PDB file of C-alpha atoms in Angstrom:
ATOM      1  CA  UNK Q   9      12.736  17.692  38.045  1.00 35.00           C
ATOM      2  CA  UNK Q  10      16.286  16.873  36.896  1.00 39.00           C
ATOM      3  CA  UNK Q  11      17.348  14.772  33.953  1.00 41.00           C
ATOM      4  CA  UNK Q  12      16.162  11.178  34.030  1.00 47.00           C
ATOM      5  CA  UNK Q  13      19.091   8.803  34.035  1.00 53.00           C
ATOM      6  CA  UNK Q  14      17.285   6.130  32.011  1.00 80.00           C
ATOM      7  CA  UNK Q  15      17.065   5.737  28.284  1.00 93.00           C
ATOM      8  CA  UNK Q  16      13.992   7.049  26.471  1.00 97.00           C
ATOM      9  CA  UNK Q  17      12.418   5.697  23.262  1.00 98.00           C
ATOM     10  CA  UNK Q  18      10.411   7.904  20.906  1.00 98.00           C
ATOM     11  CA  UNK Q  19       8.253   5.529  18.859  1.00 98.00           C
ATOM     12  CA  UNK Q  20       6.851   6.218  15.422  1.00 98.00           C
ATOM     13  CA  UNK Q  21       3.255   5.018  14.978  1.00 98.00           C
ATOM     14  CA  UNK Q  22       2.301   4.200  11.352  1.00 95.00           C
ATOM     15  CA  UNK Q  23       4.285   1.264   9.987  1.00 96.00           C
ATOM     16  CA  UNK Q  24       6.138   0.820  13.295  1.00 98.00           C
ATOM     17  CA  UNK Q  25       3.899   0.177  16.307  1.00 98.00           C
ATOM     18  CA  UNK Q  26       0.797   0.115  14.073  1.00 98.00           C
ATOM     19  CA  UNK Q  27       0.994  -2.409  11.220  1.00 97.00           C
ATOM     20  CA  UNK Q  28      -1.071  -0.529   8.638  1.00 96.00           C
ATOM     21  CA  UNK Q  29       0.747  -1.338   5.364  1.00 94.00           C
ATOM     22  CA  UNK Q  30      -2.416  -2.679   3.683  1.00 94.00           C
ATOM     23  CA  UNK Q  31      -4.427   0.443   4.487  1.00 96.00           C
ATOM     24  CA  UNK Q  32      -1.532   2.690   3.384  1.00 94.00           C
ATOM     25  CA  UNK Q  33      -1.043   1.041  -0.022  1.00 95.00           C
ATOM     26  CA  UNK Q  34      -4.807   0.929  -0.623  1.00 96.00           C
ATOM     27  CA  UNK Q  35      -5.155   4.616   0.274  1.00 96.00           C
ATOM     28  CA  UNK Q  36      -2.177   5.540  -1.915  1.00 94.00           C
ATOM     29  CA  UNK Q  37      -3.685   3.743  -4.893  1.00 96.00           C
ATOM     30  CA  UNK Q  38      -7.086   5.357  -4.268  1.00 97.00           C
ATOM     31  CA  UNK Q  39      -5.334   8.752  -4.329  1.00 94.00           C
ATOM     32  CA  UNK Q  40      -3.477   7.839  -7.535  1.00 93.00           C
ATOM     33  CA  UNK Q  41      -6.770   6.780  -9.114  1.00 95.00           C
ATOM     34  CA  UNK Q  42      -8.035  10.364  -8.742  1.00 93.00           C
ATOM     35  CA  UNK Q  43      -5.301  11.450 -11.177  1.00 90.00           C
ATOM     36  CA  UNK Q  44      -5.702   8.458 -13.468  1.00 90.00           C
ATOM     37  CA  UNK Q  45      -2.434   6.889 -12.333  1.00 89.00           C
ATOM     38  CA  UNK Q  46      -2.043   3.111 -12.380  1.00 92.00           C
ATOM     39  CA  UNK Q  47      -1.925   1.385  -8.976  1.00 95.00           C
ATOM     40  CA  UNK Q  48       1.468   0.400  -7.551  1.00 94.00           C
ATOM     41  CA  UNK Q  49       2.542  -2.640  -5.543  1.00 94.00           C
ATOM     42  CA  UNK Q  50       3.737  -2.597  -1.939  1.00 92.00           C
ATOM     43  CA  UNK Q  51       7.244  -3.334  -3.208  1.00 91.00           C
ATOM     44  CA  UNK Q  52       7.191  -0.289  -5.529  1.00 92.00           C
ATOM     45  CA  UNK Q  53       5.781   1.829  -2.722  1.00 92.00           C
ATOM     46  CA  UNK Q  54       8.535   0.785  -0.309  1.00 90.00           C
ATOM     47  CA  UNK Q  55      11.213   1.550  -2.927  1.00 89.00           C
ATOM     48  CA  UNK Q  56       9.858   4.962  -3.967  1.00 89.00           C
ATOM     49  CA  UNK Q  57       8.197   6.377  -0.851  1.00 87.00           C
ATOM     50  CA  UNK Q  58       9.764   9.515   0.628  1.00 83.00           C
ATOM     51  CA  UNK Q  59       8.798  12.642   2.551  1.00 78.00           C
ATOM     52  CA  UNK Q  60       7.608  15.271   2.099  1.00 80.00           C
ATOM     53  CA  UNK Q  61       4.823  13.282   0.420  1.00 83.00           C
ATOM     54  CA  UNK Q  62       4.423  15.590  -2.630  1.00 86.00           C
ATOM     55  CA  UNK Q  63       7.998  14.543  -3.570  1.00 87.00           C
ATOM     56  CA  UNK Q  64       6.836  10.899  -3.532  1.00 89.00           C
ATOM     57  CA  UNK Q  65       4.015  11.791  -5.916  1.00 88.00           C
ATOM     58  CA  UNK Q  66       6.550  13.611  -8.109  1.00 91.00           C
ATOM     59  CA  UNK Q  67       8.560  10.370  -8.495  1.00 91.00           C
ATOM     60  CA  UNK Q  68       5.459   8.694  -9.942  1.00 87.00           C
ATOM     61  CA  UNK Q  69       3.938  11.594 -11.877  1.00 88.00           C
ATOM     62  CA  UNK Q  70       7.202  12.887 -13.289  1.00 91.00           C
ATOM     63  CA  UNK Q  71       6.303  16.302 -11.827  1.00 93.00           C
ATOM     64  CA  UNK Q  72       5.077  17.763  -8.561  1.00 92.00           C
ATOM     65  CA  UNK Q  73       1.286  17.629  -8.195  1.00 90.00           C
ATOM     66  CA  UNK Q  74      -0.457  21.009  -8.459  1.00 94.00           C
ATOM     67  CA  UNK Q  75      -1.984  22.412  -5.257  1.00 93.00           C
ATOM     68  CA  UNK Q  76      -5.432  21.343  -6.460  1.00 95.00           C
ATOM     69  CA  UNK Q  77      -4.236  17.805  -7.285  1.00 94.00           C
ATOM     70  CA  UNK Q  78      -2.448  17.497  -3.943  1.00 91.00           C
ATOM     71  CA  UNK Q  79      -5.606  18.564  -2.104  1.00 93.00           C
ATOM     72  CA  UNK Q  80      -7.727  15.925  -3.904  1.00 95.00           C
ATOM     73  CA  UNK Q  81      -5.122  13.183  -3.417  1.00 93.00           C
ATOM     74  CA  UNK Q  82      -4.559  14.042   0.243  1.00 91.00           C
ATOM     75  CA  UNK Q  83      -8.288  14.090   0.978  1.00 95.00           C
ATOM     76  CA  UNK Q  84      -8.842  10.774  -0.901  1.00 96.00           C
ATOM     77  CA  UNK Q  85      -5.881   9.172   0.890  1.00 94.00           C
ATOM     78  CA  UNK Q  86      -7.132  10.121   4.370  1.00 92.00           C
ATOM     79  CA  UNK Q  87     -10.749   9.150   3.642  1.00 95.00           C
ATOM     80  CA  UNK Q  88      -9.730   5.708   2.361  1.00 96.00           C
ATOM     81  CA  UNK Q  89      -7.165   5.171   5.131  1.00 94.00           C
ATOM     82  CA  UNK Q  90      -9.675   6.028   7.879  1.00 92.00           C
ATOM     83  CA  UNK Q  91     -12.163   3.479   6.462  1.00 94.00           C
ATOM     84  CA  UNK Q  92      -9.595   0.689   6.144  1.00 94.00           C
ATOM     85  CA  UNK Q  93      -7.333   1.175   9.185  1.00 94.00           C
ATOM     86  CA  UNK Q  94      -9.978  -0.551  11.356  1.00 93.00           C
ATOM     87  CA  UNK Q  95      -8.815  -3.873   9.921  1.00 94.00           C
ATOM     88  CA  UNK Q  96      -5.198  -3.190  10.950  1.00 97.00           C
ATOM     89  CA  UNK Q  97      -3.641  -4.081  14.295  1.00 97.00           C
ATOM     90  CA  UNK Q  98      -0.499  -3.548  16.317  1.00 98.00           C
ATOM     91  CA  UNK Q  99       2.735  -5.091  15.043  1.00 97.00           C
ATOM     92  CA  UNK Q 100       3.240  -8.566  16.565  1.00 95.00           C
ATOM     93  CA  UNK Q 101       4.689  -8.468  20.081  1.00 96.00           C
ATOM     94  CA  UNK Q 102       4.281  -4.701  20.602  1.00 97.00           C
ATOM     95  CA  UNK Q 103       2.209  -4.895  23.788  1.00 97.00           C
ATOM     96  CA  UNK Q 104       4.828  -7.041  25.554  1.00 97.00           C
ATOM     97  CA  UNK Q 105       7.742  -4.903  24.323  1.00 97.00           C
ATOM     98  CA  UNK Q 106       6.139  -1.701  25.606  1.00 98.00           C
ATOM     99  CA  UNK Q 107       5.264  -3.266  28.954  1.00 97.00           C
ATOM    100  CA  UNK Q 108       8.773  -4.704  29.403  1.00 97.00           C
ATOM    101  CA  UNK Q 109      10.478  -1.380  28.636  1.00 96.00           C
ATOM    102  CA  UNK Q 110       8.209   0.453  31.075  1.00 95.00           C
ATOM    103  CA  UNK Q 111       8.690  -2.242  33.751  1.00 95.00           C
ATOM    104  CA  UNK Q 112      12.421  -1.458  33.856  1.00 92.00           C
ATOM    105  CA  UNK Q 113      11.571   2.118  34.877  1.00 91.00           C
ATOM    106  CA  UNK Q 114      12.521   3.659  31.535  1.00 94.00           C
ATOM    107  CA  UNK Q 115      10.262   6.025  29.616  1.00 97.00           C
ATOM    108  CA  UNK Q 116       8.798   6.074  26.097  1.00 98.00           C
ATOM    109  CA  UNK Q 117       6.600   8.315  23.980  1.00 98.00           C
ATOM    110  CA  UNK Q 118       4.930   8.396  20.547  1.00 98.00           C
ATOM    111  CA  UNK Q 119       5.542  11.030  17.889  1.00 98.00           C
ATOM    112  CA  UNK Q 120       3.555  10.546  14.690  1.00 96.00           C
ATOM    113  CA  UNK Q 121       2.770  12.540  11.560  1.00 92.00           C
ATOM    114  CA  UNK Q 122      -0.745  11.066  11.764  1.00 91.00           C
ATOM    115  CA  UNK Q 123      -3.359  13.636  12.870  1.00 91.00           C
ATOM    116  CA  UNK Q 124      -3.290  14.091  16.663  1.00 96.00           C
ATOM    117  CA  UNK Q 125      -7.090  13.958  17.121  1.00 95.00           C
ATOM    118  CA  UNK Q 126      -7.254  10.592  15.342  1.00 92.00           C
ATOM    119  CA  UNK Q 127      -4.053   9.162  16.833  1.00 96.00           C
ATOM    120  CA  UNK Q 128      -4.903   9.521  20.527  1.00 97.00           C
ATOM    121  CA  UNK Q 129      -8.197   7.528  20.471  1.00 96.00           C
ATOM    122  CA  UNK Q 130      -6.511   4.868  18.312  1.00 95.00           C
ATOM    123  CA  UNK Q 131      -3.660   4.383  20.817  1.00 97.00           C
ATOM    124  CA  UNK Q 132      -6.172   4.404  23.675  1.00 97.00           C
ATOM    125  CA  UNK Q 133      -8.352   1.833  21.865  1.00 96.00           C
ATOM    126  CA  UNK Q 134      -5.462  -0.649  21.821  1.00 97.00           C
ATOM    127  CA  UNK Q 135      -5.102  -0.275  25.604  1.00 97.00           C
ATOM    128  CA  UNK Q 136      -1.446   0.816  25.427  1.00 98.00           C
ATOM    129  CA  UNK Q 137      -1.733   4.536  26.234  1.00 97.00           C
ATOM    130  CA  UNK Q 138      -0.541   4.024  29.812  1.00 97.00           C
ATOM    131  CA  UNK Q 139       2.901   2.910  28.614  1.00 98.00           C
ATOM    132  CA  UNK Q 140       3.729   6.387  27.237  1.00 98.00           C
ATOM    133  CA  UNK Q 141       4.592   9.611  29.012  1.00 97.00           C
ATOM    134  CA  UNK Q 142       3.402  11.556  25.964  1.00 97.00           C
ATOM    135  CA  UNK Q 143       1.532  10.871  22.699  1.00 98.00           C
ATOM    136  CA  UNK Q 144       1.870  13.534  19.994  1.00 97.00           C
ATOM    137  CA  UNK Q 145       0.300  13.424  16.552  1.00 96.00           C
ATOM    138  CA  UNK Q 146       0.528  16.036  13.814  1.00 93.00           C
ATOM    139  CA  UNK Q 147      -1.308  19.294  14.229  1.00 89.00           C
ATOM    140  CA  UNK Q 148      -1.647  21.477  11.142  1.00 82.00           C
ATOM    141  CA  UNK Q 149      -1.573  20.471   7.459  1.00 80.00           C
ATOM    142  CA  UNK Q 150      -0.227  17.085   6.324  1.00 75.00           C
ATOM    143  CA  UNK Q 151       2.772  16.565   4.081  1.00 68.00           C
ATOM    144  CA  UNK Q 152       5.549  18.193   6.135  1.00 72.00           C
ATOM    145  CA  UNK Q 153       8.731  16.883   7.757  1.00 78.00           C
ATOM    146  CA  UNK Q 154       9.066  15.294  11.197  1.00 91.00           C
ATOM    147  CA  UNK Q 155      12.119  17.224  12.416  1.00 92.00           C
ATOM    148  CA  UNK Q 156      10.216  20.352  13.558  1.00 91.00           C
ATOM    149  CA  UNK Q 157       7.699  18.190  15.407  1.00 93.00           C
ATOM    150  CA  UNK Q 158      10.546  16.279  17.095  1.00 96.00           C
ATOM    151  CA  UNK Q 159      12.046  19.512  18.461  1.00 95.00           C
ATOM    152  CA  UNK Q 160       8.706  20.419  20.074  1.00 94.00           C
ATOM    153  CA  UNK Q 161       8.068  16.855  21.257  1.00 96.00           C
ATOM    154  CA  UNK Q 162      11.386  16.488  23.081  1.00 95.00           C
ATOM    155  CA  UNK Q 163      11.239  19.937  24.649  1.00 95.00           C
ATOM    156  CA  UNK Q 164       7.826  18.978  26.105  1.00 96.00           C
ATOM    157  CA  UNK Q 165       9.285  15.829  27.717  1.00 94.00           C
ATOM    158  CA  UNK Q 166      10.377  17.007  31.128  1.00 87.00           C
ATOM    159  CA  UNK Q 167      13.740  15.581  32.158  1.00 88.00           C
ATOM    160  CA  UNK Q 168      14.411  13.445  29.073  1.00 94.00           C
ATOM    161  CA  UNK Q 169      18.013  13.716  27.864  1.00 95.00           C
ATOM    162  CA  UNK Q 170      18.270  13.766  24.024  1.00 95.00           C
ATOM    163  CA  UNK Q 171      21.668  12.016  24.268  1.00 95.00           C
ATOM    164  CA  UNK Q 172      19.962   9.015  25.961  1.00 96.00           C
ATOM    165  CA  UNK Q 173      17.004   9.093  23.560  1.00 97.00           C
ATOM    166  CA  UNK Q 174      16.512   6.682  20.646  1.00 98.00           C
ATOM    167  CA  UNK Q 175      13.910   7.181  17.919  1.00 98.00           C
ATOM    168  CA  UNK Q 176      12.471   3.931  16.492  1.00 98.00           C
ATOM    169  CA  UNK Q 177      10.688   4.301  13.155  1.00 98.00           C
ATOM    170  CA  UNK Q 178      10.305   2.867   9.661  1.00 95.00           C
ATOM    171  CA  UNK Q 179      11.368   5.893   7.593  1.00 92.00           C
ATOM    172  CA  UNK Q 180      14.524   7.850   6.797  1.00 91.00           C
ATOM    173  CA  UNK Q 181      12.640  10.891   8.113  1.00 91.00           C
ATOM    174  CA  UNK Q 182      12.712   9.378  11.623  1.00 95.00           C
ATOM    175  CA  UNK Q 183      16.532   9.330  11.549  1.00 96.00           C
ATOM    176  CA  UNK Q 184      16.678  12.898  10.219  1.00 95.00           C
ATOM    177  CA  UNK Q 185      14.354  14.044  13.020  1.00 96.00           C
ATOM    178  CA  UNK Q 186      16.492  12.231  15.636  1.00 97.00           C
ATOM    179  CA  UNK Q 187      19.661  13.863  14.312  1.00 97.00           C
ATOM    180  CA  UNK Q 188      18.013  17.270  14.543  1.00 96.00           C
ATOM    181  CA  UNK Q 189      17.629  16.977  18.339  1.00 97.00           C
ATOM    182  CA  UNK Q 190      20.863  15.093  19.082  1.00 97.00           C
ATOM    183  CA  UNK Q 191      19.155  11.718  19.587  1.00 97.00           C
ATOM    184  CA  UNK Q 192      19.991   8.342  18.016  1.00 97.00           C
ATOM    185  CA  UNK Q 193      17.775   6.306  15.680  1.00 98.00           C
ATOM    186  CA  UNK Q 194      17.040   2.691  14.775  1.00 98.00           C
ATOM    187  CA  UNK Q 195      15.074   1.975  11.590  1.00 98.00           C
ATOM    188  CA  UNK Q 196      12.689  -0.955  11.171  1.00 98.00           C
ATOM    189  CA  UNK Q 197      12.134  -2.667   7.793  1.00 96.00           C
ATOM    190  CA  UNK Q 198       8.538  -3.781   8.440  1.00 95.00           C
ATOM    191  CA  UNK Q 199       6.893  -0.500   7.444  1.00 94.00           C
ATOM    192  CA  UNK Q 200       6.876   1.868   4.478  1.00 87.00           C
ATOM    193  CA  UNK Q 201      10.536   1.685   3.374  1.00 90.00           C
ATOM    194  CA  UNK Q 202      12.672  -1.019   1.784  1.00 90.00           C
ATOM    195  CA  UNK Q 203      15.849  -2.128   3.581  1.00 93.00           C
ATOM    196  CA  UNK Q 204      17.942  -0.689   0.729  1.00 90.00           C
ATOM    197  CA  UNK Q 205      16.461   2.793   1.121  1.00 87.00           C
ATOM    198  CA  UNK Q 206      16.929   2.691   4.918  1.00 94.00           C
ATOM    199  CA  UNK Q 207      20.510   1.462   4.804  1.00 94.00           C
ATOM    200  CA  UNK Q 208      21.598   4.636   3.038  1.00 91.00           C
ATOM    201  CA  UNK Q 209      20.788   6.688   6.146  1.00 93.00           C
ATOM    202  CA  UNK Q 210      23.734   5.542   8.253  1.00 95.00           C
ATOM    203  CA  UNK Q 211      21.900   4.267  11.355  1.00 97.00           C
ATOM    204  CA  UNK Q 212      21.208   0.673  12.502  1.00 98.00           C
ATOM    205  CA  UNK Q 213      18.518  -1.092  10.420  1.00 98.00           C
ATOM    206  CA  UNK Q 214      16.621  -4.054  11.921  1.00 98.00           C
ATOM    207  CA  UNK Q 215      13.893  -6.474  10.798  1.00 97.00           C
ATOM    208  CA  UNK Q 216      11.964  -6.804  14.084  1.00 97.00           C
ATOM    209  CA  UNK Q 217      10.919  -4.456  16.878  1.00 98.00           C
ATOM    210  CA  UNK Q 218      12.576  -6.828  19.389  1.00 97.00           C
ATOM    211  CA  UNK Q 219      15.879  -6.093  17.657  1.00 98.00           C
ATOM    212  CA  UNK Q 220      15.031  -2.382  17.563  1.00 98.00           C
ATOM    213  CA  UNK Q 221      14.585  -2.246  21.338  1.00 97.00           C
ATOM    214  CA  UNK Q 222      17.790  -4.245  21.956  1.00 97.00           C
ATOM    215  CA  UNK Q 223      19.631  -1.822  19.671  1.00 97.00           C
ATOM    216  CA  UNK Q 224      18.061   1.187  21.453  1.00 96.00           C
ATOM    217  CA  UNK Q 225      19.269  -0.218  24.771  1.00 94.00           C
ATOM    218  CA  UNK Q 226      22.807  -0.487  23.394  1.00 95.00           C
ATOM    219  CA  UNK Q 227      22.803   2.997  21.831  1.00 94.00           C
ATOM    220  CA  UNK Q 228      21.466   4.703  24.941  1.00 89.00           C
ATOM    221  CA  UNK Q 229      23.856   2.938  27.335  1.00 83.00           C
TER     222      UNK Q 229
END
């Protein structure tokens, strides 16, 4: 199969398609509680959050967590998140956006740092799996960077041209991963990062996923 001529979107999941901010901040504060740290607000989280995640904890602790601390915090975070994500839903308008993009004959996929075995049933449960040519979650330990995963993800997408590919996510890491494979990126302010922290990355920053898709269309033209 040769290169597809159409544009391709690689979607991030957490904080982008899946509006899980409440579960994320609750899980973060539960993890902090294990180390006796005071809880933080969503605003503080969005200002300070970065990847790899141990660096984020360093900003709050004043030092990197030890391996033992990281293990406890990571386990607490995921346990709390799994319990509370059931109350979270898709970002408003996502189902229509995905259907419209697919209806024009263009392709899209999901690449997430959320565990693959948990991601796939979640996407399927929302009834949107059929819109994607591939859904990839993280395999292996948590806490790493997205760029390596992006290389593998794109090479598994038969016929997708990186130059016509746009990554849509809510984190600076999404733009770094896009750059790594020669794709473009659009960053969305509705997730884990503040507009100020996203604007330093040098890619378009938007406040809605409608705008993100319109921007992706322009970039991939």
